[in-house]
Coordinates of C-alpha atoms in Angstrom, one line a residue:
Chain A
M1 CA 10.6 22.1 13.0
S2 CA 9.8 21.8 16.7
K3 CA 10.4 25.0 18.5
Q4 CA 12.5 23.2 21.0
E5 CA 14.1 19.8 20.5
W6 CA 13.1 17.0 22.9
P7 CA 15.9 16.2 25.4
L8 CA 18.5 13.6 24.6
Y9 CA 18.7 10.4 26.6
E10 CA 21.5 7.8 26.6
V11 CA 20.4 4.2 26.3
F12 CA 21.9 1.2 28.2
I13 CA 20.8 -2.3 27.5
R14 CA 21.3 -5.6 29.4
S15 CA 21.3 -8.2 26.7
H16 CA 20.9 -11.3 29.1
S17 CA 20.5 -11.5 32.8
G18 CA 24.0 -12.1 34.2
L19 CA 25.6 -9.4 32.0
S20 CA 25.9 -5.7 32.8
H21 CA 24.1 -2.9 31.0
R22 CA 26.0 -1.6 28.0
H23 CA 25.7 1.7 26.2
A24 CA 23.7 1.3 22.9
G25 CA 23.2 4.8 21.7
S26 CA 20.8 7.6 22.3
V27 CA 17.2 8.7 21.7
H28 CA 15.2 11.9 21.9
A29 CA 12.1 11.9 24.1
A30 CA 9.7 14.4 25.8
D31 CA 9.9 12.5 29.1
D32 CA 11.4 9.5 30.8
E33 CA 8.6 7.2 30.0
M34 CA 8.7 8.0 26.3
A35 CA 12.5 7.6 26.4
L36 CA 12.1 4.0 27.6
S37 CA 9.6 3.1 24.9
N38 CA 11.6 4.9 22.2
A39 CA 14.7 3.1 23.3
R40 CA 12.8 -0.2 23.2
D41 CA 11.6 0.4 19.6
T42 CA 14.9 1.7 18.4
Y43 CA 17.4 -0.7 20.0
T44 CA 15.6 -3.9 20.8
R45 CA 13.6 -4.8 17.8
R46 CA 15.1 -8.3 17.7
S47 CA 15.0 -9.1 21.4
E48 CA 18.5 -7.6 22.0
G49 CA 17.6 -6.8 25.6
V50 CA 16.0 -7.9 28.9
S51 CA 16.4 -4.6 30.6
I52 CA 16.9 -1.0 29.5
W53 CA 18.3 2.0 31.4
V54 CA 17.8 5.5 30.0
V55 CA 19.4 8.6 31.5
R56 CA 19.3 12.2 30.4
S57 CA 22.5 12.9 28.5
D58 CA 23.0 16.2 30.4
Q59 CA 23.0 14.3 33.7
I60 CA 26.1 12.2 32.8
I61 CA 29.3 13.3 34.4
A62 CA 32.3 12.3 32.4
S63 CA 36.1 12.5 32.7
D64 CA 37.8 14.8 30.3
P65 CA 39.6 13.1 27.4
A66 CA 42.1 15.9 27.2
E67 CA 43.1 15.1 30.8
T68 CA 43.2 11.4 30.4
A69 CA 46.9 11.0 31.1
A70 CA 46.9 13.1 34.2
F71 CA 43.6 11.7 35.5
F72 CA 44.7 8.1 35.3
E73 CA 48.3 8.7 36.2
P74 CA 48.0 7.6 39.9
A75 CA 47.6 4.0 38.7
E76 CA 50.5 4.1 36.2
D77 CA 53.4 3.5 38.6
K78 CA 51.8 1.0 40.9
I79 CA 53.0 -2.2 39.2
Y80 CA 52.9 -4.0 42.6
R81 CA 49.1 -4.1 42.2
H82 CA 49.5 -6.8 39.5
P83 CA 50.2 -10.5 40.3
T84 CA 53.0 -10.6 37.7
F85 CA 55.1 -8.2 40.0
Y86 CA 55.8 -11.1 42.4
E87 CA 58.5 -13.6 41.5
I88 CA 57.6 -17.0 42.9
P89 CA 59.9 -20.1 42.3
D90 CA 58.6 -22.5 39.7
E91 CA 58.4 -25.4 42.2
V92 CA 55.7 -23.7 44.1
E93 CA 52.4 -24.8 42.6
N94 CA 48.8 -23.6 42.7
L95 CA 49.8 -20.0 43.2
Chain B
M1 CA 21.8 1.5 4.7
Y2 CA 23.2 3.9 2.3
T3 CA 26.1 6.2 2.1
Q4 CA 27.2 7.3 -1.2
G5 CA 30.2 9.5 -1.0
L6 CA 28.6 12.2 -3.1
D7 CA 28.8 15.7 -2.0
Q8 CA 32.4 15.4 -0.9
S9 CA 32.8 19.1 -1.0
G10 CA 34.1 19.2 2.6
K11 CA 36.8 21.6 1.8
G12 CA 36.7 21.8 5.5
D13 CA 39.3 24.5 5.8
P14 CA 41.3 22.7 8.5
G15 CA 42.2 25.0 11.3
A16 CA 39.1 27.1 10.8
R17 CA 39.3 27.9 14.5
G18 CA 43.0 28.7 14.1
E19 CA 43.8 26.3 16.9
E20 CA 45.1 23.3 15.0
T21 CA 48.8 22.9 15.3
A22 CA 51.0 20.5 13.2
A23 CA 51.8 18.6 16.4
Q24 CA 48.1 18.0 17.2
L25 CA 47.5 16.8 13.6
D26 CA 50.4 14.5 13.8
V27 CA 49.3 13.0 17.1
F28 CA 45.8 12.5 15.7
Q29 CA 47.1 10.8 12.5
A30 CA 49.4 8.6 14.6
R31 CA 46.3 7.4 16.6
I32 CA 44.5 6.7 13.3
D33 CA 47.5 4.9 11.9
A34 CA 47.7 2.7 15.0
E35 CA 44.0 1.7 14.4
E36 CA 42.9 3.5 17.6
K37 CA 39.3 4.5 17.6
I38 CA 38.4 8.2 18.0
E39 CA 35.7 8.9 20.5
A40 CA 33.2 11.7 20.7
K41 CA 35.1 14.0 23.1
D42 CA 38.6 13.3 21.8
W43 CA 40.4 16.1 20.1
M44 CA 40.0 15.8 16.3
P45 CA 40.7 18.1 13.3
E46 CA 37.8 20.3 12.4
A47 CA 37.8 18.9 8.9
Y48 CA 37.5 15.3 10.2
R49 CA 34.6 16.3 12.3
R50 CA 32.9 18.1 9.4
T51 CA 33.5 15.2 7.0
L52 CA 31.9 12.8 9.5
I53 CA 28.9 15.0 10.2
R54 CA 28.3 15.4 6.5
Q55 CA 28.7 11.7 5.8
I56 CA 26.8 10.3 8.8
S57 CA 23.9 12.7 8.4
Q58 CA 23.7 12.1 4.7
H59 CA 23.6 8.4 5.5
A60 CA 20.8 9.0 8.1
H61 CA 18.8 11.1 5.7
S62 CA 19.1 8.3 3.1
E63 CA 17.6 5.8 5.6
I64 CA 14.7 8.1 6.4
I65 CA 13.9 9.0 2.7
G66 CA 14.5 5.4 1.9
M67 CA 11.3 4.4 3.7
Q68 CA 9.2 6.1 1.0
P69 CA 9.8 3.9 -2.1
E70 CA 9.1 0.8 0.0
G71 CA 6.3 2.4 2.1
N72 CA 4.6 2.9 -1.3
W73 CA 3.8 -0.9 -1.3
L74 CA 2.8 -1.5 2.3
T75 CA -0.9 -1.4 1.6
R76 CA -0.6 -3.4 -1.6
A77 CA 1.7 -6.3 -0.5
P78 CA 0.3 -9.5 -2.0
T79 CA 0.1 -11.5 1.2
L80 CA -0.1 -10.9 4.9
K81 CA 3.4 -12.5 5.3
R82 CA 4.9 -10.1 2.7
K83 CA 3.2 -7.2 4.3
A84 CA 4.6 -8.1 7.8
I85 CA 8.1 -8.5 6.3
L86 CA 7.9 -5.2 4.5
L87 CA 6.6 -3.4 7.6
A88 CA 9.5 -4.8 9.6
K89 CA 12.0 -3.7 6.9
V90 CA 10.6 -0.2 6.7
Q91 CA 10.7 0.1 10.5
D92 CA 14.4 -1.0 10.4
E93 CA 15.2 1.8 8.0
A94 CA 13.7 4.3 10.5
G95 CA 15.8 2.6 13.2
H96 CA 18.9 2.8 11.1
G97 CA 18.3 6.5 10.5
L98 CA 18.0 7.0 14.3
Y99 CA 21.2 5.1 15.1
L100 CA 23.0 7.3 12.6
Y101 CA 21.5 10.6 13.8
S102 CA 22.5 9.5 17.3
A103 CA 26.1 8.9 16.1
A104 CA 26.2 12.2 14.3
E105 CA 24.9 14.1 17.4
T106 CA 28.0 13.0 19.3
L107 CA 30.0 15.3 17.0
G108 CA 28.2 18.3 18.4
V109 CA 25.5 18.8 15.7
S110 CA 21.8 18.8 16.8
R111 CA 19.1 16.6 15.4
D112 CA 17.0 19.6 14.5
E113 CA 19.9 21.1 12.6
M114 CA 20.4 17.9 10.6
V115 CA 16.7 17.6 9.8
G116 CA 16.6 21.2 8.9
D117 CA 19.4 20.8 6.4
L118 CA 17.6 17.8 4.8
L119 CA 14.3 19.7 4.5
S120 CA 16.0 22.9 3.1
G121 CA 17.7 20.8 0.5
K122 CA 21.2 21.7 1.8
A123 CA 21.9 18.1 2.8
K124 CA 21.9 15.3 0.3
Y125 CA 20.6 11.7 0.4
S126 CA 21.4 8.7 -1.7
S127 CA 20.4 9.1 -5.4
I128 CA 18.7 5.7 -5.4
F129 CA 15.6 6.8 -3.5
N130 CA 14.7 9.2 -6.3
Y131 CA 13.6 6.3 -8.5
P132 CA 9.9 5.2 -8.3
T133 CA 8.7 1.7 -7.2
L134 CA 6.3 0.9 -10.0
T135 CA 5.6 -2.8 -9.4
W136 CA 5.8 -5.2 -6.6
A137 CA 8.9 -6.7 -8.1
D138 CA 10.7 -3.4 -7.3
I139 CA 10.4 -4.3 -3.6
G140 CA 12.4 -7.4 -4.4
A141 CA 14.9 -5.5 -6.5
I142 CA 15.5 -3.0 -3.8
G143 CA 16.1 -5.6 -1.1
W144 CA 18.4 -7.6 -3.4
L145 CA 20.3 -4.8 -5.2
V146 CA 20.0 -1.7 -3.2
D147 CA 20.5 -3.3 0.2
G148 CA 23.1 -5.5 -1.4
A149 CA 25.0 -2.5 -2.6
A150 CA 24.5 -0.9 0.8
I151 CA 26.0 -3.9 2.5
M152 CA 29.2 -3.7 0.3
N153 CA 29.5 -0.1 1.4
Q154 CA 28.7 -0.6 5.0
I155 CA 30.7 -3.6 6.0
P156 CA 34.0 -1.6 5.8
L157 CA 32.3 1.2 7.7
C158 CA 32.1 -1.1 10.7
R159 CA 35.9 -0.5 11.0
C160 CA 35.7 3.2 10.5
S161 CA 38.0 5.2 12.8
Y162 CA 35.2 7.1 14.5
G163 CA 33.9 4.9 17.3
P164 CA 30.2 6.0 17.5
Y165 CA 29.8 5.6 13.7
S166 CA 31.5 2.2 13.6
R167 CA 29.3 0.9 16.4
A168 CA 26.2 2.2 14.7
M169 CA 27.3 0.4 11.5
V170 CA 27.8 -2.9 13.3
R171 CA 24.2 -2.7 14.4
V172 CA 23.0 -1.7 10.9
C173 CA 24.9 -4.5 9.2
K174 CA 23.4 -7.1 11.5
E175 CA 20.0 -6.1 10.3
E176 CA 20.8 -5.5 6.7
S177 CA 21.3 -9.2 5.9
F178 CA 17.6 -9.8 6.5
H179 CA 16.8 -7.0 4.0
Q180 CA 18.9 -8.4 1.3
R181 CA 17.7 -12.0 1.8
Q182 CA 14.0 -11.2 1.8
G183 CA 14.5 -9.2 -1.4
Y184 CA 16.3 -12.0 -3.2
E185 CA 13.7 -14.5 -2.0
L186 CA 11.0 -12.3 -3.3
M187 CA 12.7 -12.2 -6.7
L188 CA 13.2 -15.9 -6.6
T189 CA 9.5 -16.5 -5.9
L190 CA 8.5 -14.3 -8.9
C191 CA 11.1 -16.0 -11.1
R192 CA 9.7 -19.4 -10.3
G193 CA 6.1 -18.1 -10.9
T194 CA 4.3 -17.4 -14.1
A195 CA 5.9 -15.9 -17.2
E196 CA 4.2 -12.6 -16.4
Q197 CA 5.7 -12.6 -12.9
K198 CA 9.2 -13.4 -14.2
A199 CA 8.9 -10.6 -16.7
M200 CA 8.0 -8.3 -13.9
A201 CA 11.2 -9.3 -12.0
Q202 CA 13.3 -8.8 -15.2
D203 CA 11.7 -5.3 -15.6
A204 CA 12.6 -4.4 -12.0
L205 CA 16.2 -5.5 -12.6
N206 CA 16.4 -3.5 -15.8
R207 CA 15.3 -0.4 -14.0
F208 CA 17.3 -0.8 -10.8
W209 CA 20.6 -2.2 -12.1
W210 CA 22.3 1.0 -13.2
P211 CA 21.0 3.2 -10.3
A212 CA 22.3 0.5 -7.9
L213 CA 25.7 0.8 -9.5
M214 CA 25.6 4.5 -9.1
M215 CA 25.1 4.1 -5.3
F216 CA 28.8 3.6 -4.9
G217 CA 29.4 7.2 -6.0
P218 CA 31.5 8.8 -8.7
N219 CA 34.5 7.0 -10.3
D220 CA 37.6 7.2 -8.3
A221 CA 39.2 9.5 -10.8
S222 CA 36.5 12.1 -10.1
S223 CA 36.1 11.5 -6.4
S224 CA 38.3 14.2 -5.0
H225 CA 38.0 13.8 -1.3
S226 CA 38.3 10.0 -1.1
A227 CA 42.1 10.2 -0.4
Q228 CA 41.6 12.2 2.7
S229 CA 38.8 9.9 3.9
M230 CA 41.0 6.9 3.3
A231 CA 43.9 8.5 5.3
W232 CA 41.5 9.1 8.1
K233 CA 40.2 5.6 7.8
I234 CA 36.7 6.8 7.5
K235 CA 36.7 5.0 4.2
R236 CA 38.5 1.7 3.6
F237 CA 37.9 1.0 0.0
S238 CA 37.4 3.2 -3.1
N239 CA 34.1 3.7 -4.8
D240 CA 35.2 1.7 -7.8
E241 CA 36.6 -1.2 -5.7
L242 CA 33.3 -1.6 -3.9
R243 CA 31.3 -1.3 -7.1
Q244 CA 33.4 -4.0 -8.7
K245 CA 33.0 -6.3 -5.7
F246 CA 29.2 -5.8 -5.9
I247 CA 29.1 -6.6 -9.6
D248 CA 31.2 -9.7 -9.1
V249 CA 28.9 -11.2 -6.5
T250 CA 25.6 -10.0 -8.0
V251 CA 25.9 -11.2 -11.6
P252 CA 25.9 -14.9 -10.6
Q253 CA 22.9 -14.3 -8.4
A254 CA 21.0 -12.8 -11.4
E255 CA 22.0 -15.9 -13.4
F256 CA 20.6 -18.2 -10.8
L257 CA 17.3 -16.3 -11.0
G258 CA 17.4 -16.8 -14.8
L259 CA 17.4 -13.0 -15.3
T260 CA 19.6 -11.0 -17.6
V261 CA 21.6 -8.0 -16.4
P262 CA 20.8 -5.1 -18.6
D263 CA 24.3 -4.6 -20.0
D264 CA 25.3 -6.1 -23.3
K265 CA 29.0 -5.4 -22.7
L266 CA 29.0 -7.4 -19.4
T267 CA 31.7 -10.1 -19.7
F268 CA 33.7 -12.1 -17.3
N269 CA 37.4 -11.6 -17.6
K270 CA 39.0 -14.9 -16.6
E271 CA 42.4 -13.4 -16.1
S272 CA 41.4 -10.7 -13.7
G273 CA 38.6 -12.8 -12.2
H274 CA 36.3 -9.8 -12.5
Y275 CA 33.3 -8.8 -14.6
E276 CA 33.8 -6.0 -17.1
H277 CA 30.9 -3.7 -17.8
S278 CA 29.7 -0.7 -19.9
D279 CA 30.4 2.8 -18.7
I280 CA 27.9 4.3 -16.3
D281 CA 25.8 7.2 -17.4
W282 CA 27.2 9.7 -15.0
Q283 CA 25.1 12.5 -16.4
E284 CA 22.0 10.7 -15.1
F285 CA 23.7 10.4 -11.7
F286 CA 24.6 14.0 -11.5
D287 CA 21.1 15.0 -12.6
V288 CA 19.5 13.0 -9.9
I289 CA 21.9 14.4 -7.3
A290 CA 21.1 17.9 -8.5
G291 CA 17.4 17.3 -7.7
N292 CA 16.2 16.3 -11.2
G293 CA 15.6 12.6 -10.7
P294 CA 12.1 11.1 -11.3
C295 CA 11.0 11.4 -7.7
N296 CA 13.1 14.0 -6.0
K297 CA 10.4 16.6 -5.6
Q298 CA 7.8 14.0 -4.4
R299 CA 10.2 12.6 -1.8
M300 CA 11.1 16.0 -0.3
A301 CA 7.5 17.2 -0.4
K302 CA 6.4 14.1 1.5
R303 CA 9.2 14.4 4.1
R304 CA 8.3 18.1 4.7
K305 CA 4.7 17.3 5.0
A306 CA 5.4 14.6 7.6
Q307 CA 7.6 17.0 9.5
D308 CA 4.9 19.7 9.5
D309 CA 2.0 17.3 10.2
G310 CA 3.9 15.9 13.2
A311 CA 4.7 19.3 14.7
W312 CA 1.6 19.5 16.9
V313 CA 2.4 16.0 18.3
R314 CA 5.9 16.9 19.3
E315 CA 4.7 20.1 20.9
A316 CA 1.8 18.3 22.7
A317 CA 4.2 15.7 24.1
R318 CA 6.5 18.4 25.3
A319 CA 3.7 20.3 27.0
H320 CA 2.4 17.1 28.6
A321 CA 5.9 16.3 29.9
E322 CA 6.2 19.8 31.4
K323 CA 2.8 19.6 33.0
K324 CA 3.6 16.2 34.5
A325 CA 6.9 17.5 35.8
A326 CA 5.2 20.5 37.4
R327 CA 2.6 18.3 39.0
S328 CA 5.1 15.9 40.5
A329 CA 7.1 18.9 41.8
A330 CA 4.1 20.3 43.5
A331 CA 3.0 17.0 45.1

C-alpha cells in the first residue's frame, strides 16, 4: 500500500469540437501531467475525445445539495423570465 | 464486467449514526420511486451507501482480478491479430476497474481502503476468475460466456438509482459488446477449424458453462438482500431472472457453433418459452467464494505481488511531483 494516496483529479472530456467539456469520471495521479495521460488512457481508449481537462477534486467548489431548494429559490418565482408568460394574440405571427 | 450479488451481508444497521429519521427515509424512497437519480453528495441512508460501496468495489475488484486469467494467454496468442485484440480487452478490464473505483470513491471511501480490503481478503470478487485458463479456447469461452453473463447483469445496472454507478455502467456496457463478440468469433474460428480445434472449444464450454451460470449469484430463494436492493433500484432483476435470460440466449449460440451444452437435462419448454436446466452445484459455488476454488490463492498472491512490486514506482512518482512543485515554487 502506498504510504499516501496520489491526489484525485476530476476528468472532463470534449467529445467533438463544437461541444462543451463533460464530466467523465476521475483518476488518481501524482501530478497534473500524469493526470492528463491517465485520463487519456482511462477515458478515451476509443477516440471519445478531442480535448481533456483535469482538475484536482479538492479544488472544485460545489453547491450544497442539502441547500438546493434555498440556493435556487431566487429563480423560482420569476415566471416572467420565460417566454410563455406573455400572452400574444394568435393573429400575430413570427413572435 | 462482473458483479455477482454474493456477499450480501450488508446488514448495514440503518441509522448507525443515529441520525436517520423516518421522514428522511420516506423522502429518499419517494425520490427512488420517482426514478430520480441519487447523486454523490445527496442525503442517503447509511445502508444504501454501504450496499453500494460493497457492490461497486466488489465489481471493481472483479475487473482487476479478471485481467489475470486472460493475461495468462497474452504471450501465447496464436497470431499477432489475436494478441492485439486480447491486449485491448485486458486493458479494457483495467479501465472498467478504474471507472468503478472512481464511482465508489464518490461515496466517501478511498481507493487505498478498497484495494486494502481486496488484498486482505475482506472484499470479494466474482467467483468466475478463480478458474484456470488451460487452453486458448478458454479465451474464447470467457469472452462469449463470461462477458455474455456480465452483459446480462450490467445492462440493468445502467439504470441503477445511483448516478455515478449508472454512468460508469453505461461506459462499461459500450465496451463489453466488443468483448463478447471477439470471444464468440474466436470460438467460431475454432469450431470451423480442425477436429482437434473443435474439441478444444467443446472442452472450454464444458468447463466454463456452470461457472458462468454461477456468476449470477445464489438462487433467489437464498439471496436474502435482493429485496432491499430491488426497492432501492440498485438491482432491477433477480439473480434467477437474469440467469434464465442468459441461458435462453446462449443455448442457440452454442447450437450454431455445433457445440453441446454440458447439461443432459437441458430442454426447451415450448409453453414457457424458456430452457429448463439441471440444478446448479451450489456447494462448488460457495467453496469458490470461500477461497477454495482452483486458483483463488494464485490470483491473490499475484495481485499482492503486483501491489508490492509497484510500491516504489508510486512513491517515486510522488517524490518527483513534490520536487517539481518545489522547484516551480522557487522559480
